[in-house]
Every structure is written in C-alpha cells, then in structure tokens.
Short mmCIF file of C-alpha atoms in Angstrom, two decimals:
data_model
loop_
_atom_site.label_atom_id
_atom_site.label_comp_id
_atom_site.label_asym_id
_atom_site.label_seq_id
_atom_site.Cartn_x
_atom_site.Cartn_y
_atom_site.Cartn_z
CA UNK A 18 -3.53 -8.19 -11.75
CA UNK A 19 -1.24 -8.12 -8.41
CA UNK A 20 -1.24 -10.42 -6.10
CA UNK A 21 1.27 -10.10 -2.56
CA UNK A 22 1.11 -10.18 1.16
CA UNK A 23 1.05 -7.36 3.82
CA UNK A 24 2.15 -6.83 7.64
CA UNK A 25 0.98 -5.36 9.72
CA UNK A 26 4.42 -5.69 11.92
CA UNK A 27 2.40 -7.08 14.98
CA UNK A 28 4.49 -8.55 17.87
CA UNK A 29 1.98 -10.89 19.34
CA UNK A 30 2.51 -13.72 21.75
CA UNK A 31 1.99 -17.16 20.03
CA UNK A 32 -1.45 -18.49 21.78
CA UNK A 33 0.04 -22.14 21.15
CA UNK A 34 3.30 -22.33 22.36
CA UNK A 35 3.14 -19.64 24.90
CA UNK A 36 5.95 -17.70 23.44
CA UNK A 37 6.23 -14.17 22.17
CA UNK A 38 9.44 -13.23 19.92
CA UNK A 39 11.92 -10.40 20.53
CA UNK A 40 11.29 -7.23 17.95
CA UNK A 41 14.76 -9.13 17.02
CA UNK A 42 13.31 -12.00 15.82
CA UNK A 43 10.08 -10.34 14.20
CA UNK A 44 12.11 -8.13 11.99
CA UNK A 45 14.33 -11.01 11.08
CA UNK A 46 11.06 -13.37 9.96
CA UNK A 47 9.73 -10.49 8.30
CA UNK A 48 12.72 -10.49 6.38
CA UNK A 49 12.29 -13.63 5.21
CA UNK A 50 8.70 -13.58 4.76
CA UNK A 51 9.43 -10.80 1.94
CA UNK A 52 11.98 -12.86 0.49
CA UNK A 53 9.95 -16.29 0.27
CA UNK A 54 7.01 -13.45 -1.23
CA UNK A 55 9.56 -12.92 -4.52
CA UNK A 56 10.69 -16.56 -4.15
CA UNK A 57 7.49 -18.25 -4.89
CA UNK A 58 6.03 -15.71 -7.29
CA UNK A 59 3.63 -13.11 -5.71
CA UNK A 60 3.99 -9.80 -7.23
CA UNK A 61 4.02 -7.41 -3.93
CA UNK A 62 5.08 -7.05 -0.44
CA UNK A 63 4.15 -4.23 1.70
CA UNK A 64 4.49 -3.14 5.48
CA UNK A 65 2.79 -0.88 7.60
CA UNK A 66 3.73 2.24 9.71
CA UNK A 67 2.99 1.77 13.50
CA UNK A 68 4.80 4.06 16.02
CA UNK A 69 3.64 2.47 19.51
CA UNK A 70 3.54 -1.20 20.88
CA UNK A 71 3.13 -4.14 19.83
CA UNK A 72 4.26 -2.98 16.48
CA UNK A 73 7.38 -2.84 15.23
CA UNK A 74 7.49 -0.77 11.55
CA UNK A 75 8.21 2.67 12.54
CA UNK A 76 10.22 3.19 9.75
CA UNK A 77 9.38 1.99 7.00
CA UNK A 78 11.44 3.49 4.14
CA UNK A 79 14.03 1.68 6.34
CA UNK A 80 12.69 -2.04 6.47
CA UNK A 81 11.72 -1.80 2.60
CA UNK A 82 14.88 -0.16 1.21
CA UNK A 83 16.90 -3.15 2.69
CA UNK A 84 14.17 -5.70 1.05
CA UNK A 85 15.30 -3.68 -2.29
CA UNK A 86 18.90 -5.36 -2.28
CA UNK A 87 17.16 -8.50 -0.99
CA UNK A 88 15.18 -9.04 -3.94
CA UNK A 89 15.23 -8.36 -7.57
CA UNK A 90 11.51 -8.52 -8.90
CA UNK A 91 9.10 -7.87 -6.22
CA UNK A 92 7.17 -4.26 -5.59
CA UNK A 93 7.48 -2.92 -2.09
CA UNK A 94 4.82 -0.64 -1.08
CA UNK A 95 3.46 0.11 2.68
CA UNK A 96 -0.42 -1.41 3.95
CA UNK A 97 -0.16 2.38 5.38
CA UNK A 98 2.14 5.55 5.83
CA UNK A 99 0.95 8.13 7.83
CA UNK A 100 -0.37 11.39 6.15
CA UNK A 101 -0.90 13.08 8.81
CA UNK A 102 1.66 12.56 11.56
CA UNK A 103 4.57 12.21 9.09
CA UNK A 104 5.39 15.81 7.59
CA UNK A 105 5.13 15.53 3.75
CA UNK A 106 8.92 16.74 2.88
CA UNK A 107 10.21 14.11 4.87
CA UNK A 108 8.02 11.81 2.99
CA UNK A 109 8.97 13.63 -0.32
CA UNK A 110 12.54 12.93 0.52
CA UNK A 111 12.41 9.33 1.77
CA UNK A 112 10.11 7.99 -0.72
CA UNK A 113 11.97 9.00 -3.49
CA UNK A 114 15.07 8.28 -2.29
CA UNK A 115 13.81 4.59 -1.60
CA UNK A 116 12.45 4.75 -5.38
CA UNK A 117 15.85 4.94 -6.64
CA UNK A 118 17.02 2.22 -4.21
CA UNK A 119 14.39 0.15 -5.63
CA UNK A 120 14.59 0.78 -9.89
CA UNK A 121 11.43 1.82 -9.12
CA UNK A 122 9.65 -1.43 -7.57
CA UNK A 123 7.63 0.66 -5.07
CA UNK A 124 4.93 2.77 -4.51
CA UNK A 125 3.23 3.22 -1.17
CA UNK A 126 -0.77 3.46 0.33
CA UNK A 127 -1.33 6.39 2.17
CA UNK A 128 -3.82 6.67 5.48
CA UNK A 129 -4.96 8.56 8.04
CA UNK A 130 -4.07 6.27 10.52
CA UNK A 131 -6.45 5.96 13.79
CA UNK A 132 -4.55 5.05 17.25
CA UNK A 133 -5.85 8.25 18.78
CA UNK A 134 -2.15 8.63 21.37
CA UNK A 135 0.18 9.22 18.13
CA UNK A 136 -0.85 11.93 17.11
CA UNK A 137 0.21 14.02 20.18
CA UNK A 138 3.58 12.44 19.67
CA UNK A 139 4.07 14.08 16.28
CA UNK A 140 2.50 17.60 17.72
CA UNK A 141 -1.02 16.66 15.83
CA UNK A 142 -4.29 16.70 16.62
CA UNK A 143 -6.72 13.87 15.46
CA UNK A 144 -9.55 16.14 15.97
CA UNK A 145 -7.66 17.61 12.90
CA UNK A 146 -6.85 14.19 11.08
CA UNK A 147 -9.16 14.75 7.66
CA UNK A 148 -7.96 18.18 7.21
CA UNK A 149 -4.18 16.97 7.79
CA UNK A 150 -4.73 14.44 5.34
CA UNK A 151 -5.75 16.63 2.30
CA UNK A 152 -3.18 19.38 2.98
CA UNK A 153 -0.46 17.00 3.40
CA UNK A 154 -1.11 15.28 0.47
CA UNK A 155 -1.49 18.03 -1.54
CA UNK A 156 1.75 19.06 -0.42
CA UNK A 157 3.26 16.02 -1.26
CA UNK A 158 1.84 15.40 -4.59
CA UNK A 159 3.58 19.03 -5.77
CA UNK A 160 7.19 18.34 -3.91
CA UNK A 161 7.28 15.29 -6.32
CA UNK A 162 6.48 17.10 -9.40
CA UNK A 163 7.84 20.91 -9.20
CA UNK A 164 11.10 21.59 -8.57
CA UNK A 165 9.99 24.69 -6.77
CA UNK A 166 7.41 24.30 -4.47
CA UNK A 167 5.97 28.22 -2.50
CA UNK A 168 3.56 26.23 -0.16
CA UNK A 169 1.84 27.98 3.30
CA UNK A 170 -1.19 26.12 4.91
CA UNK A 171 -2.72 25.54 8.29
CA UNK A 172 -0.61 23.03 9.77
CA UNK A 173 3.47 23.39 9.22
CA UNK A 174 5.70 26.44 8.53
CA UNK A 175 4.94 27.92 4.99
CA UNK A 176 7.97 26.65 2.20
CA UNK A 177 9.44 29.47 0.03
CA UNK A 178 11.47 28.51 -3.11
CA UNK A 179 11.91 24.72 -1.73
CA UNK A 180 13.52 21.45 -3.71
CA UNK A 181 13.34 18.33 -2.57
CA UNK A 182 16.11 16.76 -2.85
CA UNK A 183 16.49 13.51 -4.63
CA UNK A 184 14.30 14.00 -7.15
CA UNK A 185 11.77 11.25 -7.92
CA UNK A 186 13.51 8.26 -10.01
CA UNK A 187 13.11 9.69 -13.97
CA UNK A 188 11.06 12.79 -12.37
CA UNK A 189 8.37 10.54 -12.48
CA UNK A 190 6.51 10.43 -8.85
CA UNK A 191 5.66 7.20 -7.17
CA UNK A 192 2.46 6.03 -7.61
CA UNK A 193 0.07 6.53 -4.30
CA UNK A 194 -2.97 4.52 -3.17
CA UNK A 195 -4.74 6.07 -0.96
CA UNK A 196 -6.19 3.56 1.61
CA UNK A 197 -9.39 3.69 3.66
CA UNK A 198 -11.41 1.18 6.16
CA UNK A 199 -14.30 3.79 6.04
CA UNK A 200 -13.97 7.21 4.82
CA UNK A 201 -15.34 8.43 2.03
CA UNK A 202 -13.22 11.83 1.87
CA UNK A 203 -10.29 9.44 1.14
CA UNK A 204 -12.01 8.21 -1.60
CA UNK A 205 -12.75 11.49 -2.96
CA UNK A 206 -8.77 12.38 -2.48
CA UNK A 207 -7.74 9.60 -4.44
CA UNK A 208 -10.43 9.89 -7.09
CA UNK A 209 -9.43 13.80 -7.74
CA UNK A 210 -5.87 12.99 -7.89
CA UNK A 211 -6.45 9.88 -9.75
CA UNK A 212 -4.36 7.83 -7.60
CA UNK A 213 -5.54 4.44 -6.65
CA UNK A 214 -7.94 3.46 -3.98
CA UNK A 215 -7.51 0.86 -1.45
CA UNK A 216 -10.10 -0.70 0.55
CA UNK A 217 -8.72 -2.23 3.61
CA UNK A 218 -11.55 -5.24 3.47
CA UNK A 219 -10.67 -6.87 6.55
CA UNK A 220 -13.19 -6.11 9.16
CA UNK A 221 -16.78 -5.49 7.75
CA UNK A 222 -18.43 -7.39 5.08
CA UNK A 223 -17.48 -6.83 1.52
CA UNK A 224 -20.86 -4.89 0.92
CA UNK A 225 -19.17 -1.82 3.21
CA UNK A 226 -16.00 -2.07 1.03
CA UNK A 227 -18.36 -1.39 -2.54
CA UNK A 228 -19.95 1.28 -1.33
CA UNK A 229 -16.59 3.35 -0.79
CA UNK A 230 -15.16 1.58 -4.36
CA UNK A 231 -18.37 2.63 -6.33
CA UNK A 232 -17.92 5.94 -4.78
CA UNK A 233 -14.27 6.38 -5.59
CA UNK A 234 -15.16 5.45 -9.07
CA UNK A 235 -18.07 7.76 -9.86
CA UNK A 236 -15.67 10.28 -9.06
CA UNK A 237 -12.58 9.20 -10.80
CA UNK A 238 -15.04 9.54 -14.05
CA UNK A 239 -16.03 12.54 -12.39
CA UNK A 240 -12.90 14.16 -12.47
CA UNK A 241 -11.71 13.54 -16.10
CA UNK A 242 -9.08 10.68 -15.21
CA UNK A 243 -11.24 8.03 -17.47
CA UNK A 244 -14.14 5.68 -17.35
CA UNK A 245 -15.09 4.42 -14.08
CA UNK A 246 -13.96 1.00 -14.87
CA UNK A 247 -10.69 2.43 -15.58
CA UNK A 248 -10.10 3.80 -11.89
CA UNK A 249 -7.63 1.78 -10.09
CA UNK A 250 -8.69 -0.28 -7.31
CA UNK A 251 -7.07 -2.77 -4.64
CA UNK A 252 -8.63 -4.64 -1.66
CA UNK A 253 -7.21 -6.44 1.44
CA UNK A 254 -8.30 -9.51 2.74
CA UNK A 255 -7.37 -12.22 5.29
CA UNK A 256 -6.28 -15.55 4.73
CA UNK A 257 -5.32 -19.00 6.47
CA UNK A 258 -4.76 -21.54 4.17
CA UNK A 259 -3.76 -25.13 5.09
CA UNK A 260 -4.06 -28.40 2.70
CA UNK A 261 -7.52 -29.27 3.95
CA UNK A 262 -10.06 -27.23 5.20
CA UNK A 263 -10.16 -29.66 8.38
CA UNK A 264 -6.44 -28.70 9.43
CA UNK A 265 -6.64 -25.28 8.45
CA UNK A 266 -9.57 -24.23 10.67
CA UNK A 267 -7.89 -26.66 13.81
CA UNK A 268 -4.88 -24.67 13.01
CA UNK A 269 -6.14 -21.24 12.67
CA UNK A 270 -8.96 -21.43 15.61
CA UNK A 271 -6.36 -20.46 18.61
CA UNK A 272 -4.91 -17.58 16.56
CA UNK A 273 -8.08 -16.44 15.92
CA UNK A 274 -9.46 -16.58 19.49
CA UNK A 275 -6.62 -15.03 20.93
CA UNK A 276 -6.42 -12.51 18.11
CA UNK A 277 -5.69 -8.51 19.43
CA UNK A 278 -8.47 -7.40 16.87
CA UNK A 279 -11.11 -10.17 16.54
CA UNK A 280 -10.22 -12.59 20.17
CA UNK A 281 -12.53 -13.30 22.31
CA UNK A 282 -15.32 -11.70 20.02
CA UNK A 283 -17.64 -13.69 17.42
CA UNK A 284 -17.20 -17.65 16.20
CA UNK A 285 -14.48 -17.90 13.73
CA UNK A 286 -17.22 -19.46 11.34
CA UNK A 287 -19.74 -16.62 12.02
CA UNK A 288 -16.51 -14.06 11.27
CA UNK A 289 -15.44 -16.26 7.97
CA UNK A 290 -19.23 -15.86 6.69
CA UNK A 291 -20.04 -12.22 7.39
CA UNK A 292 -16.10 -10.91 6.46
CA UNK A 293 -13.52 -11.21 4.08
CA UNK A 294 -11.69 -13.79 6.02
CA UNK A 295 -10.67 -17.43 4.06
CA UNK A 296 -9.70 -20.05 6.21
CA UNK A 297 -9.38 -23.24 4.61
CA UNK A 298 -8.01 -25.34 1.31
CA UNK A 299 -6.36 -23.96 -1.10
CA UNK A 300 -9.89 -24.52 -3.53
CA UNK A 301 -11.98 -22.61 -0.64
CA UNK A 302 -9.41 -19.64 -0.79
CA UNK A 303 -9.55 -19.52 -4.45
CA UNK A 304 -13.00 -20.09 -4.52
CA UNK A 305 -14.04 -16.94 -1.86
CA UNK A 306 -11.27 -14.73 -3.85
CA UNK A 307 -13.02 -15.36 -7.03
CA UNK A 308 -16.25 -14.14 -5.58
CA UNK A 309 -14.28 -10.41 -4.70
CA UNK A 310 -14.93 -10.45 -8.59
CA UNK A 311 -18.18 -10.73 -8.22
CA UNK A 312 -18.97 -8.12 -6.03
CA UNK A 313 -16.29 -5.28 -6.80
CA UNK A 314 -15.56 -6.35 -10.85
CA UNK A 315 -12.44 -6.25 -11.80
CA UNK A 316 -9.74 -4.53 -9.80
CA UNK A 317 -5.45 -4.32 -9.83
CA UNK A 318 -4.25 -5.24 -6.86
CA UNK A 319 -5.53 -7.85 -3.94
CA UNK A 320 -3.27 -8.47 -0.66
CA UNK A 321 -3.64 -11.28 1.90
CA UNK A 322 -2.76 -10.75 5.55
CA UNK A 323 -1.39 -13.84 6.46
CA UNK A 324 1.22 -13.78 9.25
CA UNK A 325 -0.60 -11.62 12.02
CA UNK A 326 -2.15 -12.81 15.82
CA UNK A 327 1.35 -14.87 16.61
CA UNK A 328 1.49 -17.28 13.51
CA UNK A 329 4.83 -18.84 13.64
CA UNK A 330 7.48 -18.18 10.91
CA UNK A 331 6.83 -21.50 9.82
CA UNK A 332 3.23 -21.65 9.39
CA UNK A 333 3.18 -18.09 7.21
CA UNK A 334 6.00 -19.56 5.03
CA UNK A 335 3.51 -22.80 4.41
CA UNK A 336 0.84 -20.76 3.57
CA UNK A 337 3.28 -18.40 0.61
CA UNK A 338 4.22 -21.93 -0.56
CA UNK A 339 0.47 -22.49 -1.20
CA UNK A 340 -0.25 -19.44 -2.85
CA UNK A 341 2.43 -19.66 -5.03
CA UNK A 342 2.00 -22.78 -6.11
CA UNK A 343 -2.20 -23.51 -6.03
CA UNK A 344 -3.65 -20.77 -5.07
CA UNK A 345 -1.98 -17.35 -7.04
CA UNK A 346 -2.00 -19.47 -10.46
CA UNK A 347 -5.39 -20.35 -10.56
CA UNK A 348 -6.40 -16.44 -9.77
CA UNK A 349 -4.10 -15.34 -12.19
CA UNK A 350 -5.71 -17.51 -14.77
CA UNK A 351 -9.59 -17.42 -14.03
CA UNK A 352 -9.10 -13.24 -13.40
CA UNK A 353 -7.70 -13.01 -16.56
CA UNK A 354 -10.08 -15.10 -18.53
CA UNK A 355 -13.26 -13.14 -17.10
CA UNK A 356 -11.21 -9.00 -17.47
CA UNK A 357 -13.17 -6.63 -18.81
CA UNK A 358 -10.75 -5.37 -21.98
CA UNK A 359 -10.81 -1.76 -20.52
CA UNK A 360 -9.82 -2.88 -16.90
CA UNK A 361 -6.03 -1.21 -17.19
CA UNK A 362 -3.09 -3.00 -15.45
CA UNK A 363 -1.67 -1.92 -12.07
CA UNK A 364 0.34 1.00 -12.26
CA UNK A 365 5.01 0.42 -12.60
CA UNK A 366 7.18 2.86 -12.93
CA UNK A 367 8.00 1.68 -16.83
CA UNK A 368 4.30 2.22 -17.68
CA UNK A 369 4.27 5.86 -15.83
CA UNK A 370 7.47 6.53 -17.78
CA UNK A 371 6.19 5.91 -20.42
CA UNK A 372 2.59 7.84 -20.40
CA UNK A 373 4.65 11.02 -19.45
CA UNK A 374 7.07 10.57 -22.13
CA UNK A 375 6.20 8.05 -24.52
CA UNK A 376 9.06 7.02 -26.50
CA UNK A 377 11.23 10.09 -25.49
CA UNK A 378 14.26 9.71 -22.93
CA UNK A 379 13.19 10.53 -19.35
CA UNK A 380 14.15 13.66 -18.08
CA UNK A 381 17.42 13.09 -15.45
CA UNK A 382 17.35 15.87 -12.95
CA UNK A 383 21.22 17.39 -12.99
CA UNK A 384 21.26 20.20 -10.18
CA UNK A 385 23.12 23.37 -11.39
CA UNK A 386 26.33 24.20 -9.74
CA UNK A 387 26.43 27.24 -11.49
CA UNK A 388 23.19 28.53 -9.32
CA UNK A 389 25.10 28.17 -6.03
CA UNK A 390 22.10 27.64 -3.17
CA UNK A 391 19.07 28.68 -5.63
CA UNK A 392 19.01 32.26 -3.76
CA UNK A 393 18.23 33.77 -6.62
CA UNK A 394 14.73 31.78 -7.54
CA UNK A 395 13.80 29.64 -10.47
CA UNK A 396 14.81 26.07 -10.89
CA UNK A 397 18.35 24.65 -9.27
CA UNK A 398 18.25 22.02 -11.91
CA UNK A 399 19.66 22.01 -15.41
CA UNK A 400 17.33 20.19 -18.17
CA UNK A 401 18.89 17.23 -19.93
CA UNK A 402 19.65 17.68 -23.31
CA UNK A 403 17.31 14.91 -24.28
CA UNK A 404 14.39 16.11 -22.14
CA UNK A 405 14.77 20.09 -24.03
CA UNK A 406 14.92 18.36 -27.47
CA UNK A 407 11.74 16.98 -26.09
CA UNK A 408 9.66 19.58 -24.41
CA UNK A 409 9.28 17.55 -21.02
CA UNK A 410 11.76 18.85 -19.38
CA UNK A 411 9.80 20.67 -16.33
#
C-alpha cells in the first residue's frame, strides 16, 4: 500500500501570525515539502491543478517534472488535472513527456474540476462538464496507446492521422485515477477503463465515499477487469498531527476556524467526528486511519492533506517527520498483516511493463525518417527489433 501527501497549492494567509506568503515563497515550501515527502519515507507526492486565485499550480507537469531531478524514489502524481478544460493532446504530450523525466515515477488523477469561472477561460462550458469528461478521456486514453489516432467528437476539431509525440515511456501509458468527491459517472469511467478510482474523502463522512467505491467496484467486475476486490482504489483524507492530542488540537483550532473551506462553519470536534479529518497524536491518527479499513477494505493508495488553511512551512514539515517515523510504519505494518491475498499492489510503471510484455524487451518507439511527415498514412514509427521478434510491437 501507498502512503504520501497532496496540495492543494493554496495561498492562504496564516490566521496566527497575520502573514500571507508571496506565490514566491509557496512554490519554494512546496518544494521542500516534496523533498522532506521522499526524505522521510512516504511513497507519493502529488499537486493539484488550479487556474485562478489563491492557488498557485497552474501547471503542473511543470512543478512535478522539476521534483523529478529533486528526488530519486518518490511517485509524483496530481490530487487533480483537469479533463475538461485542458485539451487531451496537450495532456497526451505533457504527461508523457514528464513520464520520461521521471523513469516512470508518475501517474496522475484525473477530475472534472468544479470552480464554475474556468471553464469560460478555456472556451468550455460546465453545463457541458460530464460530457467533456468522457470524450476527453477517451481521447486521451487512445493518443497514449495508438500511434495513429482518426478522432472527431463534439467538443474540439476532429484529428486525422495524428501522433503524439513523445511517446509514452516503453509505450506503456501512465496509469490514471480517476478522482471524484461525488459523481458516480466518474466512477463508471474509471471502472470501464479499469483505471483506478479515487475518492476525495475530505468533506462528507466516509459512508458517502463507500457508496461511490462499492459502485466503482461492482462495475470494475462488471466490465471484465477482475474481481471486485481486485479494482484499484485510493482515498484522501485530512490530517493534523502533533505529539499529543492536547497540542495538536490548540495548534490546529485557528487554522481550522479560519479555514477557506470549513472556517467559520461547524466545531472542529463536531467536523473531526462526522469527517475524515484526524487531528491529534500520532496513536489517534493511526488509530482513525486503521478504521478507513474497516469501512472501505483494503485499498492501494491513501493521501493526507496536511499543509493547507496557512500552516507554516514548519509545522507541515513536523507533521512528515511524524508520519515517517510513527505514524506510516505502523500502517504499513497493521495494513499488511490484515490484506486480503487478492488485494493487488498499486499500480508502477515496472509492474505495467511487465503485464504488457512479460519477460520480453519493451517496445522503444524509433520514428521513421524514411516516412518524411507521415503524409502518406500508417505508422511514423519503426518497430524495434526486439518488440517484432516479440509480437508487441503496435
């Protein structure tokens, strides 16, 4: 099982001191926030895509293909990229390109997204946001695995005889989540695909979360990808964590209050008992974490937001040092000891190598100077002599 952190890039004014950082400084802690992520042994670290104020991650691709000569171990993924605004052969292009940046520590959670002003920016309509989602996706899901892609739909110019260019890292495509706060369809997308499913499981109690999981599951049987306990699942969640559960509520209560989302709504206590949120000791965080178990089963992949509503720099690099060192350990262990034997692992690269080509070489895409611009049809890439002695090669 995975364990990391997300942003969600938030520039936020720190209720305590009074201060708000410069995008500057943001960028710059979020830096090291991914760093100290690989540094005390989580597993992933993943950003979101915001295009409007107070956020500052409008790119990305950008942010996480530096982090891939920062680090050496850690998966970078995104807590969303847009499906809908973004057109899906830019994505085709930048994803993969940041997959060979990375030796193939990435993969990236796809959303709808739901600040209502973007889409106009990007020429969309949200009335049309569903829709945009499954064309775009299906879109992208055949840029990344046909070298010739004829595609005409309802919402971009139709593509005739199209590459994009690089190919995915070994022809292999990055593995997608597909991530949801409350939409079945999504569900349904990522069960018929059999890409993962990620429940956001921030904001409504965990009961609201199972209902789209068991959903997403059913179908994933449904569609012939394997047994619903083999479907690949991840959930969010919020932390706070502090030595004691005294200091880490006195610490976390102004943040909370003030909070963009949550401030100035319920109790913190009322939120901590009807929601995902942990705020406390190190034992309380492991101890509400093991009860995710309990309600969903066993699942790949769980995320803690932990440097959001103004936290310092300081205070978020505290709380990695404590789930590195008491709180990701015991999970790791307990998790382990209670997986079902048919609960697969998270999806690498090196393990969707290998199911497309078992012990064969991985096809290298070569394009073929001899075919000039492709004007003549058919592939503009030569097969590698391994991948022809293999039958894999397309």
């Amino acid at each position: 099982m995975e364990f990391g952190v997300f942003s969600v890039s938030d520039v936020t004014r720190d209720p305590v001191s009074g201060t708000t950082p410069s995008e500057a400084e943001r960028i710059d802690a979020l830096t090291q926030i991914a760093r100290k992520t690989e540094e005390v042994g989580l597993d992933v670290f993943a950003v979101g895509e915001h295009h409007n104020p107070p956020f500052f991650s409008s790119s990305p691709t950008t942010f996480l293909a530096y982090l891939a000569g920062q680090t050496s171990t850690l998966k970078l993924s995104t807590a969303t990229t847009l499906i809908t605004t973004n057109d899906p052969v830019r994505l085709a292009e930048e994803y993969a390109m940041l997959q060979h940046l990375a030796k193939g520590r990435m993969d990236l959670m796809l959303g709808r997204g739901n600040t209502a002003p973007v889409y106009p920016w990007f020429g969309k309509d949200i009335r049309s946001g569903l829709p945009l989602a499954l064309e775009n996706y299906n879109l992208l899901h055949r840029l990344w695995r046909e070298d010739v892609v004829d595609f005409e739909g309802n919402f971009r110019t139709p593509l005739q005889g199209f590459t994009s260019t690089p190919r995915p890292l070994d022809d292999v495509a990055p593995f997608v989540w597909h991530g949801s706060i409350r939409t079945p369809e999504i569900a349904e997308q990522a069960a018929y695909y059999g890409d993962g499913f990620f429940s956001n499981h921030i904001f409504a109690p965990s009961e609201h979360s199972l209902r789209l999981i068991e959903f997403y599951r059913k179908r994933f049987e449904h569609y012939g990808h394997g047994s619903a306990k083999q479907a690949i699942v991840g959930l969010g969640g919020q932390a706070f964590i502090a030595k004691n559960s005294q200091d880490a509520r006195k610490q976390f209560r102004p943040y909370f209050n003030e909070a963009p989302v949550y401030g100035h709504g319920p109790r913190m206590e009322d939120f901590m008992e009807q929601t995902p949120l942990s705020v406390g000791s190190p034992q309380e965080v492991i101890d509400k974490t093991l009860g995710f178990r309990e309600i969903f089963g066993d699942y790949q992949r769980q995320m803690f937001l932990i440097d959001h509503a103004g936290l310092p720099l300081p205070a978020v690099l505290d709380q990695l040092e404590l789930l590195g060192e008491e709180v990701v350990p015991v999970l790791r262990r307990e998790l382990e000891s209670k997986r079902d034997p048919e609960t697969p692992d998270a999806p690498s690269h090196a393990s969707l190598v290998k199911a497309k080509y078992g012990d064969a070489a991985p096809r290298q895409p070569r394009p073929n100077a001899n075919r000039g611009d492709n004007v003549t049809g058919g592939s503009p890439y030569q097969d590698t002599e391994s991948a022809l002695e293999t039958g894999v090669a397309r």
